[in-house]
Coordinates of C-alpha atoms in Angstrom, one line a residue:
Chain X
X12 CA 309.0 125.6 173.6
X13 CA 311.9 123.8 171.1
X14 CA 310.6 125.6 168.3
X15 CA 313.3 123.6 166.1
X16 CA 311.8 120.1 166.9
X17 CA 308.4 120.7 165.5
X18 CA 310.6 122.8 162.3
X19 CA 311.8 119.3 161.9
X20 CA 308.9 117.2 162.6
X21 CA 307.9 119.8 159.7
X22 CA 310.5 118.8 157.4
X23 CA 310.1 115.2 157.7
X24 CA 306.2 115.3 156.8
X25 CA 307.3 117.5 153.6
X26 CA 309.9 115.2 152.5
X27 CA 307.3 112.1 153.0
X28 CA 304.5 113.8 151.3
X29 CA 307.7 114.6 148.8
X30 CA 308.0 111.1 148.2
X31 CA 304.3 110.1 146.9
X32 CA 305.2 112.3 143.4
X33 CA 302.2 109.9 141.6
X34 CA 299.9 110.6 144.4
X35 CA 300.7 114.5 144.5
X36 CA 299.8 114.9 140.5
X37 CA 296.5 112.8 140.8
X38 CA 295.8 115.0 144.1
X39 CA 296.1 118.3 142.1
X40 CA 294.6 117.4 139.0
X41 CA 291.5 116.0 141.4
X42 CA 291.6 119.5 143.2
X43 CA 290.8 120.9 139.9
X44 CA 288.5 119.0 138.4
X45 CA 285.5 120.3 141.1
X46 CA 285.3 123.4 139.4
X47 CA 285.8 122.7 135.9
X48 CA 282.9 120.6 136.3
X49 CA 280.8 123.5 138.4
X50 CA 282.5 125.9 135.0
X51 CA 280.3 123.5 132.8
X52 CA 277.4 123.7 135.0
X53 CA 277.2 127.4 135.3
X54 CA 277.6 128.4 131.6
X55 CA 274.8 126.3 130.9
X56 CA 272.7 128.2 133.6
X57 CA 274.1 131.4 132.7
X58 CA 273.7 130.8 128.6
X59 CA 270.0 129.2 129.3
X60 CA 268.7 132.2 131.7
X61 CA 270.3 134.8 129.4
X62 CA 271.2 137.0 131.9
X63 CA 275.0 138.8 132.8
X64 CA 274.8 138.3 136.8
X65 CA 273.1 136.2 138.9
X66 CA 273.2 137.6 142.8
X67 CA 276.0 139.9 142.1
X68 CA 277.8 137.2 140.1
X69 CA 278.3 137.7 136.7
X70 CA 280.0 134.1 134.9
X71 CA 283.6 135.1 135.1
X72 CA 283.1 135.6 138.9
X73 CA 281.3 132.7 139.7
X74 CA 284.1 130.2 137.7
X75 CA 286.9 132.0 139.7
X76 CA 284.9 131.7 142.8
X77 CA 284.8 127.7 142.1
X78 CA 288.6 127.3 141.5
X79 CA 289.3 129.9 144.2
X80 CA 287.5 127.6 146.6
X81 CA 289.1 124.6 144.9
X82 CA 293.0 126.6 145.9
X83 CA 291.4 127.3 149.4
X84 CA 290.2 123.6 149.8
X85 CA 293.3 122.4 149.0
X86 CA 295.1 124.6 151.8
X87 CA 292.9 123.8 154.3
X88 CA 294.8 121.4 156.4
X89 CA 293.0 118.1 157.8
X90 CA 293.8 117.2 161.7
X91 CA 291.2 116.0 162.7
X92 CA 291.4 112.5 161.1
X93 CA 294.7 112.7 162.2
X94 CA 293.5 113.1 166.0
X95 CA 291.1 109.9 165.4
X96 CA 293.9 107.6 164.4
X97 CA 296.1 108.9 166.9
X98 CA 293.4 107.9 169.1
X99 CA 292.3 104.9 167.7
X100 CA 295.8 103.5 167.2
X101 CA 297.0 104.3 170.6
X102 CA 299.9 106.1 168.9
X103 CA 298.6 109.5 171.1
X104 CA 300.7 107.9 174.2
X105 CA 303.5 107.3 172.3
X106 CA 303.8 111.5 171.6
X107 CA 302.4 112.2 175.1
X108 CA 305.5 110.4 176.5
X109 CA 308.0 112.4 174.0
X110 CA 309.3 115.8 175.0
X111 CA 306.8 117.5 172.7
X112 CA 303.1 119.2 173.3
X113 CA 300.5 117.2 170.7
X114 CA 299.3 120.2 170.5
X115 CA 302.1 122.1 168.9
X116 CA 303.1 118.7 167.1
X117 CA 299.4 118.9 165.3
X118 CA 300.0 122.0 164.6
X119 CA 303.3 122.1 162.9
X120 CA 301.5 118.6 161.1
X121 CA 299.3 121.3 159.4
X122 CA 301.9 123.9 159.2
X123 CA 304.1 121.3 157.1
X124 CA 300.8 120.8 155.1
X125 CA 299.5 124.2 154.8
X126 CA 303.2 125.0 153.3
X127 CA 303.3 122.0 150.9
X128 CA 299.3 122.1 149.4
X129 CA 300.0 126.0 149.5
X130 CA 302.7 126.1 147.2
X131 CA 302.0 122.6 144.5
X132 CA 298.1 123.9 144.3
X133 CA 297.2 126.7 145.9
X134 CA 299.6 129.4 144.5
X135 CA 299.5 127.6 141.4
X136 CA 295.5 128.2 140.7
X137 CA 295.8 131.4 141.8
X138 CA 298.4 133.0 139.5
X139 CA 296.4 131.1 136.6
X140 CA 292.9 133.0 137.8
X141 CA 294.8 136.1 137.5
X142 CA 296.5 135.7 134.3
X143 CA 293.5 133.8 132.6
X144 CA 290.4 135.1 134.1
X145 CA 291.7 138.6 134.4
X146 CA 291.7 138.9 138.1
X147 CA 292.7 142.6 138.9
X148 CA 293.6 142.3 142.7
X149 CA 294.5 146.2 143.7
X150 CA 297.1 146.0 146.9
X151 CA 294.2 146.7 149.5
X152 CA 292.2 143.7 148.1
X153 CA 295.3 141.3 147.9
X154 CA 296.2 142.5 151.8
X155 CA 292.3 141.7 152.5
X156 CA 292.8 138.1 150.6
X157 CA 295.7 137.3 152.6
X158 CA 294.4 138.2 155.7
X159 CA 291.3 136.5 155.1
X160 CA 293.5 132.9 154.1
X161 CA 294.9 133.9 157.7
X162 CA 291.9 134.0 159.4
X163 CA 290.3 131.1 157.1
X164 CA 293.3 129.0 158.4
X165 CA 293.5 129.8 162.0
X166 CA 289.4 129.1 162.1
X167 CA 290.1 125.9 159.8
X168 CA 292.8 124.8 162.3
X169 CA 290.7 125.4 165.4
X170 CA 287.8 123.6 164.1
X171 CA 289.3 120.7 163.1
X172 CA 290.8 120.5 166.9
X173 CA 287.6 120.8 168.3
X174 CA 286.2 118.2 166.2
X175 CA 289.1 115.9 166.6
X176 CA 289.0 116.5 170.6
X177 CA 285.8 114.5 170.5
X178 CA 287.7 111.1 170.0
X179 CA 288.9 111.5 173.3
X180 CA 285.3 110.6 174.5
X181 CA 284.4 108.0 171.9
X182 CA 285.5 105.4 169.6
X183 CA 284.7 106.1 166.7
X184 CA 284.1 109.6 165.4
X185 CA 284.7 108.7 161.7
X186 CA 280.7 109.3 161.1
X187 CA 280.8 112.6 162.5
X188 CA 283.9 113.8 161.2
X189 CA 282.3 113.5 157.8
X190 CA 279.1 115.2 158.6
X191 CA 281.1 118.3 160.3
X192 CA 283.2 118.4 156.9
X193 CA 280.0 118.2 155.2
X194 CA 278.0 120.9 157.1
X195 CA 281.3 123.1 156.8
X196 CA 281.3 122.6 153.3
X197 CA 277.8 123.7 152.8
X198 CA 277.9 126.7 155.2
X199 CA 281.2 128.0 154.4
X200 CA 279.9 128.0 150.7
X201 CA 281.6 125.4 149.5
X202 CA 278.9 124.2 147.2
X203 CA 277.5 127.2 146.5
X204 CA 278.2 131.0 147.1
X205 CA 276.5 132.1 150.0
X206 CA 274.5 135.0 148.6
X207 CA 272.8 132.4 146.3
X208 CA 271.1 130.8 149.2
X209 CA 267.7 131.8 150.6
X210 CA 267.8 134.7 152.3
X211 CA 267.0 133.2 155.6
X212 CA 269.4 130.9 155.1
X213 CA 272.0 133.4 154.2
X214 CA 271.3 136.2 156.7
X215 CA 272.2 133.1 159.7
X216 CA 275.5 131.8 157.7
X217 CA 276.4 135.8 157.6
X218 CA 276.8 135.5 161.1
X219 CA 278.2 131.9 161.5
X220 CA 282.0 131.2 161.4
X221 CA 281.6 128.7 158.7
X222 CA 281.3 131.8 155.9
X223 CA 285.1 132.5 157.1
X224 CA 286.2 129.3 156.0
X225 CA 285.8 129.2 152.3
X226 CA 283.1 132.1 151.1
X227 CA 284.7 135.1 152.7
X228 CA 288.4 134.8 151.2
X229 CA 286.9 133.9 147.8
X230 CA 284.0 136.4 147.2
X231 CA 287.2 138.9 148.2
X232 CA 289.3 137.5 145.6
X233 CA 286.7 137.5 143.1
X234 CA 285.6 141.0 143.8
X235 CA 281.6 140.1 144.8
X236 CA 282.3 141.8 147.8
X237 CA 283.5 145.4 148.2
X238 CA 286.9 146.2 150.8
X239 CA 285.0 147.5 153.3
X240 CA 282.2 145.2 153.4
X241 CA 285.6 142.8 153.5
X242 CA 287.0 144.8 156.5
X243 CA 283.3 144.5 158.4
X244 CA 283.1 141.2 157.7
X245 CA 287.0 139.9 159.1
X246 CA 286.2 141.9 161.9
X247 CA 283.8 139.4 162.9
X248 CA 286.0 136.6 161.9
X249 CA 288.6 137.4 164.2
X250 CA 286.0 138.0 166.7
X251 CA 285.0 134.2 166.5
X252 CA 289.0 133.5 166.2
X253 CA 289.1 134.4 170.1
X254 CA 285.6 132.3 170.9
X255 CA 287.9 129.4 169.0
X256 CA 290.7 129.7 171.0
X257 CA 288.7 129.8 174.1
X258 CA 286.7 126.7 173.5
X259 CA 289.8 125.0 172.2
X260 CA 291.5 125.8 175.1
X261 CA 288.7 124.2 177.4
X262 CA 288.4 121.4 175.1
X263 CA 291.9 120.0 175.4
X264 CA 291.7 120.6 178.9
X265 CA 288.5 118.4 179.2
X266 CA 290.1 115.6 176.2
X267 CA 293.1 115.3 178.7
X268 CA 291.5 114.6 181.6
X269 CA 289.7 111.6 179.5
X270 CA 292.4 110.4 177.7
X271 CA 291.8 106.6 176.9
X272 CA 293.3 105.9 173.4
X273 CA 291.8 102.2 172.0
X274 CA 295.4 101.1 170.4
X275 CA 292.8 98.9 167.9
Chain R
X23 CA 267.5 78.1 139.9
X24 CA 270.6 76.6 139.8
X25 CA 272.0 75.3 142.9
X26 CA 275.7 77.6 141.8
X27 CA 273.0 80.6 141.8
X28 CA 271.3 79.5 144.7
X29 CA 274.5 79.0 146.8
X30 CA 276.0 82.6 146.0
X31 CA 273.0 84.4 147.0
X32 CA 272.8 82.2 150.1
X33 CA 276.5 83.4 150.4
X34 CA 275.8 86.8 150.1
X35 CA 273.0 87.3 152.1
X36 CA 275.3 85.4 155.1
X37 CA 278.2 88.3 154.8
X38 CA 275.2 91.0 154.3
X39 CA 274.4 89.4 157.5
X40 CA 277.8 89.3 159.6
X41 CA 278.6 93.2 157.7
X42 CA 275.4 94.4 159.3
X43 CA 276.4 92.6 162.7
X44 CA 279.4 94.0 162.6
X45 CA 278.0 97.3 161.7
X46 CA 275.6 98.1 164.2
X47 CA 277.4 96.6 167.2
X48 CA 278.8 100.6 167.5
X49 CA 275.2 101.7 167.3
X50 CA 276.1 105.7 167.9
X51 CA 278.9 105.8 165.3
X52 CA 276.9 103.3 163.2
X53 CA 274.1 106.3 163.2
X54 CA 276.7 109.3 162.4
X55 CA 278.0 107.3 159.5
X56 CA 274.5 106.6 158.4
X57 CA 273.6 110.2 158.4
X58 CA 276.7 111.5 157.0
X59 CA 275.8 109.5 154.0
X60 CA 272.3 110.8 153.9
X61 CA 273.4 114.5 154.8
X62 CA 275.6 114.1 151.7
X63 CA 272.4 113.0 149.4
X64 CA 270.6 115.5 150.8
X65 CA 273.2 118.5 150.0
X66 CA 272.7 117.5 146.2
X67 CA 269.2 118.4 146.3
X68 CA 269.4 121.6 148.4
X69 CA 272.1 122.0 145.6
X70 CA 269.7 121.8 142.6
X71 CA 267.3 123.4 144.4
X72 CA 268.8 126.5 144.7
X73 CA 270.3 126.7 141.3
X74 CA 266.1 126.5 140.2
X75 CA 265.7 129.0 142.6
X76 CA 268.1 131.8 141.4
X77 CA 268.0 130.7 137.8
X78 CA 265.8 128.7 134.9
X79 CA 268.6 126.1 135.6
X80 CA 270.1 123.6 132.9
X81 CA 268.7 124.3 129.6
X82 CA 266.0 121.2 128.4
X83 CA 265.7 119.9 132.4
X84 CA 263.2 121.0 134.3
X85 CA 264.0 120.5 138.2
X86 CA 262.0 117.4 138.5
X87 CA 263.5 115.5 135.9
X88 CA 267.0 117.4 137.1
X89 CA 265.9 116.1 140.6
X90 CA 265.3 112.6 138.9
X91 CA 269.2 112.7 137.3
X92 CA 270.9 113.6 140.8
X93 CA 268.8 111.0 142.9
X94 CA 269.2 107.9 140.3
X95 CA 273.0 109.3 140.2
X96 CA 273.3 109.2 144.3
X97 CA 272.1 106.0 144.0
X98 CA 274.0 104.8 141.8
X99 CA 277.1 106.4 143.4
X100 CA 276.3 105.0 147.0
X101 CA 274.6 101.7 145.6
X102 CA 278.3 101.0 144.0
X103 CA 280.4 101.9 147.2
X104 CA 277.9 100.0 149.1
X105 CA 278.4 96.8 147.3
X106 CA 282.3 97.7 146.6
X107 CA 284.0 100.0 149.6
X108 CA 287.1 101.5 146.5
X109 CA 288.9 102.5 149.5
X110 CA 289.3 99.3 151.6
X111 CA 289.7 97.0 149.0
X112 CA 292.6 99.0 147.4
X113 CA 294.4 99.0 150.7
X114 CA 293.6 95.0 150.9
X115 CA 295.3 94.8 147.7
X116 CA 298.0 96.1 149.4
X117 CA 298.7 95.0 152.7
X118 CA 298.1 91.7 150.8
X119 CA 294.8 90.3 152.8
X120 CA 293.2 90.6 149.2
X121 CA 294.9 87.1 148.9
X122 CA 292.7 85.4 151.9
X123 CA 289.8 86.0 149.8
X124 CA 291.2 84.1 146.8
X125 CA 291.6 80.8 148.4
X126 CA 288.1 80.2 148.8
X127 CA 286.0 78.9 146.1
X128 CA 284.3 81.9 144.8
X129 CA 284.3 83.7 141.2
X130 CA 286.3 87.3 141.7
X131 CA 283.3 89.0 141.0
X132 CA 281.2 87.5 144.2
X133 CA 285.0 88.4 146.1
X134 CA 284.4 92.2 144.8
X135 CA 280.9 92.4 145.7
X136 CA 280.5 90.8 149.1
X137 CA 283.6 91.1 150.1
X138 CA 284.3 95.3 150.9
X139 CA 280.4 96.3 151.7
X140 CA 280.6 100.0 152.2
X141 CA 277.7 99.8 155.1
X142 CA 276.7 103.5 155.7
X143 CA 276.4 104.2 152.0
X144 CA 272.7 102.4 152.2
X145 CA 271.6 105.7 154.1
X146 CA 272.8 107.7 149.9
X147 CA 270.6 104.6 148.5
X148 CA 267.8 105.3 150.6
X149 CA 268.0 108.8 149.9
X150 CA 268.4 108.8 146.6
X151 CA 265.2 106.7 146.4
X152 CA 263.1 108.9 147.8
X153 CA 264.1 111.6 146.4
X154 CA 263.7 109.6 143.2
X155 CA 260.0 109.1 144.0
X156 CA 259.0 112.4 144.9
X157 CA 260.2 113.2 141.4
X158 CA 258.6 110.8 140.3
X159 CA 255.0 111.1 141.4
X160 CA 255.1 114.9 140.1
X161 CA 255.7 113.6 136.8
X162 CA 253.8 111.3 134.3
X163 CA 255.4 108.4 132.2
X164 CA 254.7 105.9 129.9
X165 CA 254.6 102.4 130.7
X166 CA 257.1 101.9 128.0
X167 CA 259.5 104.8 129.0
X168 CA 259.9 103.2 132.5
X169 CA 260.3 99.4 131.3
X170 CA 263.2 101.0 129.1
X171 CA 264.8 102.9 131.4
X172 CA 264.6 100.2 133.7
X173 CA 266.4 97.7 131.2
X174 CA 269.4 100.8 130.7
X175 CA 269.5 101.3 134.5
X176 CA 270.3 97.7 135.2
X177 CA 272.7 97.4 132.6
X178 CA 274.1 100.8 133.8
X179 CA 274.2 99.5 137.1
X180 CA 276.4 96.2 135.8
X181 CA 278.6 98.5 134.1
X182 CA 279.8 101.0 137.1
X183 CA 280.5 97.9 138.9
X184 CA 282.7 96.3 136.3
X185 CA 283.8 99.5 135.3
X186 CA 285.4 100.4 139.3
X187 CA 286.4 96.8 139.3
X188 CA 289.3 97.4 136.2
X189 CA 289.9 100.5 137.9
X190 CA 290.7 98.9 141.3
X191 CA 292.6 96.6 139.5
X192 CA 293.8 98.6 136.9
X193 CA 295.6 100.5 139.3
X194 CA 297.0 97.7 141.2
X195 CA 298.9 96.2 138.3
X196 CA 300.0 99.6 137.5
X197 CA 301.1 101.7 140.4
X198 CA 300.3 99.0 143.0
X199 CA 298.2 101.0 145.0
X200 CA 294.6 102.7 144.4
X201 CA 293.5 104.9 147.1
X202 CA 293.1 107.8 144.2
X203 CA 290.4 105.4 142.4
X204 CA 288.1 106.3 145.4
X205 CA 288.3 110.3 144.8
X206 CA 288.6 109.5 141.1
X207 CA 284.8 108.3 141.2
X208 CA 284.2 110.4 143.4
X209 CA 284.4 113.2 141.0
X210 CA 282.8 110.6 138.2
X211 CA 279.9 110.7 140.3
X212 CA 279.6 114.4 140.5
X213 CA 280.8 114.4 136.7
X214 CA 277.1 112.6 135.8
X215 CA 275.0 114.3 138.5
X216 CA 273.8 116.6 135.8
X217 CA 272.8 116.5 132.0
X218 CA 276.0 114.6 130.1
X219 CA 274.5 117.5 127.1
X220 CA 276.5 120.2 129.3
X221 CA 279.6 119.1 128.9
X222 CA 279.9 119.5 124.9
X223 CA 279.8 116.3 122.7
X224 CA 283.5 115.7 123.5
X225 CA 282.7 115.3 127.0
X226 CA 279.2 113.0 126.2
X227 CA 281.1 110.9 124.2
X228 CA 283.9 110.4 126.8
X229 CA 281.1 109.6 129.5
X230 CA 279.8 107.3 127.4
X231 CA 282.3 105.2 125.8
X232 CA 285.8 106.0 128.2
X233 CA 284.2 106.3 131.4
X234 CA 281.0 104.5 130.7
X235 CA 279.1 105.8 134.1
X236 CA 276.3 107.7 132.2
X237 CA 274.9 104.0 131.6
X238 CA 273.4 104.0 135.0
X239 CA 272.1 107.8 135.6
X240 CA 271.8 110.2 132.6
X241 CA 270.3 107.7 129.6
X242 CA 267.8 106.1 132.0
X243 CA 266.5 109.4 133.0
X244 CA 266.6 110.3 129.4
X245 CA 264.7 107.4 128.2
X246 CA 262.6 108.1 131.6
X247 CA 261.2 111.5 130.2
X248 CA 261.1 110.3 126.7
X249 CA 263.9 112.1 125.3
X250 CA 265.2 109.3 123.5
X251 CA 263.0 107.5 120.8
X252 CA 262.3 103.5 120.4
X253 CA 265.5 103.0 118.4
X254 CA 267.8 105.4 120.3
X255 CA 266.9 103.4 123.5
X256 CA 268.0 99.9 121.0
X257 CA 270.7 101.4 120.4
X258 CA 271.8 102.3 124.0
X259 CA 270.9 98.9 125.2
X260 CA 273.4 97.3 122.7
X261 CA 276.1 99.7 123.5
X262 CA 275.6 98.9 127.0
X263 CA 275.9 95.2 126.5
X264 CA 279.0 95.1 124.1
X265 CA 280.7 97.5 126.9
X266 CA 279.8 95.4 129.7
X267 CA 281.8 92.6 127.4
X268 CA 284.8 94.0 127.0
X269 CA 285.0 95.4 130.4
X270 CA 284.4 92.1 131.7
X271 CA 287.2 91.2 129.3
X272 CA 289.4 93.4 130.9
X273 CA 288.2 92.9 134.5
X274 CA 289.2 88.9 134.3
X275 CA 292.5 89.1 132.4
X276 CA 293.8 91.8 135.2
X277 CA 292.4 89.3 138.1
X278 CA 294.2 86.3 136.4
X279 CA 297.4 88.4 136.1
X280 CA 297.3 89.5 139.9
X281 CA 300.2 88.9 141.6
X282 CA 300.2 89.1 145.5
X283 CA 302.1 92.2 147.0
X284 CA 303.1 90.0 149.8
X285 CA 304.3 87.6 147.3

């Protein structure tokens, strides 16, 4: 592999997204205003019921957990829309007949992206959470976090190729794509921190690999979840890391065998 | 009826005709996007559900009438990017196709409204509806209390649209593009999902005059459950029309001063 051509392919999506400045401010103060409007929300629950903690989360926790997911949203890179315009624009053949693996390229795509939403909002939010909402990360709990963004990314990454595979077999996956992002929203607690939801409900997303993808690094950060209930927990996720990479694998070998971009 | 009335419904219902036809000639992706938009209605309400669930929720809203705000707000949300796609008639403005639609002899606002229909948000409409009427038929209300909210909800409705419209174009004269105005109402539309009384008078005020959106969800639901009195709801119908003025003001002096970005 020329590990130096996707470094550059790297460099040229940084300086483009580089070049957008307006674009990059309304991005981050979007990415922020999710949870200051979930911080409004919440105090008025939390004022109105009169109590300190509601399923383990006491105010303070829950408002971190919102902008923690709002850092971890922002992270998470987005390839599979990418795949479906590749697709759809027939500009998949065009790579295929570079010296390059798509594969790799997509990746250092989200590499490029991971780097640049990492540093202008992620890092950002989370230095203010610790100065201004008193966030005392010991060094076990920070190694945990930073695994867990690890493990959140690798999944996020995988999941988006296995979404963005399915293009290969149809037209238009646009519908889909926002029902996955939807459903992975919801699941990975997104909307609302897993341990809020019926138990049920909660006892089959404990298991899922959706949890790993937003709810899991954040309930870490925020403390609503102890470092060895943390440990237990990634071991799963790297578990579901491997059943990724498998079905990726077999994925890409199946969307290759049926490539047919549309070139609309 | 005048015949100018009668001729741009006629017009309208044609291009609700050829969008549909257009729509469901992919009939599998036309269902995914269909239930994306419904799955994303529906994620609301699981929302406020469980926040009744583990809590007494928002202080002065029961869930029902809580339910009632989030369903008249998805429709409202979808109903607008149904009859106004933000996304795809920002990027018209600028590739420059926006300028086809000018040639014809039609008023900008029939261009903006038949023009960019945003197809799969009807599945958010639909479920907003009926999520509206299941509210609904739990709860009792006067005669009066719906006529008024009625009256606010369609001059609510009148303002979003004008209100995205000077957006759109707001943006366009400004930083010539307007992809952002999409995921800036996007966040409007969560912004007046619940009670505008949560976010401190600051922020009702700001809802209400700035970013007029609580027109269309959080004062008909108030006049709805009779939180408002017989001259608060005068007063709110007033406001409403004197905003939908201006904004129409504004709308049709940044139209006349569009310049083409082809051009």
């Amino acid at each position: 592999m020329h590990l130096q051509r996707y470094v550059e392919y790297s460099k040229a999506l940084i300086k483009r997204r580089l070049a957008f400045k307006m674009n990059m401010v309304l991005l981050m103060s979007f990415q922020i205003m999710s949870p200051i409007i979930m911080l409004f929300v919440w105090t008025a629950i939390y004022l109105a019921s009169g109590v300190s903690t509601i399923s383990n989360f006491t105010l303070l926790q829950i408002a971190t957990y919102f902008f923690v997911i709002a850092a971890l949203n922002a992270m998470a890179p987005d390839i599979s829309w990418g795949i479906l315009g590749d697709v759809r624009s027939g500009n998949i053949f065009s790579i295929l007949t570079r010296p390059l693996s798509y594969v790799w390229v997509i990746v250092s795509g989200a590499f490029a992206n991971i780097l640049f939403d990492t540093i202008t909002v992620g890092i950002p939010i989370l230095v203010l959470l610790v100065v201004f909402a008193h966030v005392s990360l010991t060094l076990s709990t920070a190694a945990l976090f930073a695994l867990s963004v690890l493990v959140m990314l690798c999944l996020t990454i995988m999941t988006e190729f296995l979404i963005g595979y399915i293009a290969f077999f149809f037209i238009d996956i646009g519908g889909l794509l926002n029902i996955s992002n939807f459903v992975m929203q919801f699941l990975g607690g997104g909307m609302i921190p897993l341990n809020l939801l019926p138990s049920g409900i909660s006892a089959v997303t404990s298991v899922l690999p959706f949890q790993f993808m937003l709810y899991t690094p954040a309930a870490i950060f925020t403390g609503a979840v102890s470092n060895v209930q943390a440990e237990q927990s990634l071991i799963l996720g790297v578990l579901w890391l491997g059943i990724f990479m498998v079905l990726c694998y077999g994925m890409w070998y199946a969307a290759k065998r049926h490539i047919d971009a549309v070139g609309v | 009826m005048s015949s100018g009335i009668r001729r741009t419904l006629h017009l309208f219902a044609l291009t609700q005709v050829y969008t549909w036809k257009s729509f469901i000639s992919y009939r599998f992706q036309s269902v995914f996007w269909f239930l994306s938009s419904i799955l994303q209605a529906l994620l609301t309400f699981v929302f406020v559900s469980v926040i009744y669930q583990v809590s007494t929720g928002i202080p002065g809203w029961g869930y029902l009438q809580m339910l009632l705000l989030t369903s008249v707000t998805i429709v409202v949300t979808s109903g607008v990017i149904y009859l106004m796609d933000i996304y795809n008639i920002s990027e018209s403005l600028l590739m420059g196709n926006f300028d086809s639609f000018l040639t014809k002899p039609m008023s900008p606002y029939f261009v903006f409204l038949s023009s960019f229909t945003g197809t799969s948000a009807i599945g958010g409409v639909i479920t907003g509806i009926i999520l509206f009427a299941y509210a609904a038929s739990q709860l009792h209300f006067g005669v009066l209390n719906l006529i008024a909210a009625f009256a606010i909800f369609a001059l609510g409705i009148l303002i979003a649209l004008i209100f995205v419209m000077v957006l759109i174009m707001g943006s366009y004269k400004i930083f010539r593009g307007g992809g952002w105005v999409n995921w800036l109402f996007s966040i409007l539309g969560n912004i007046t999902k619940y009670p505008l009384s949560i976010y401190g008078v600051i922020g009702s005020l700001l809802m209400t005059f700035i970013i007029p959106l609580g027109f269309a969800s959080y004062y008909p639901v108030e006049a709805l459950s009779g939180k408002i009195g017989a001259e608060g709801i005068i007063v709110i119908i007033l406001l409403a029309i004197a905003i939908i003025f201006l904004l129409s003001r504004i709308f049709e002096y940044l139209f006349k001063s569009y310049s083409s970005a082809m051009g």
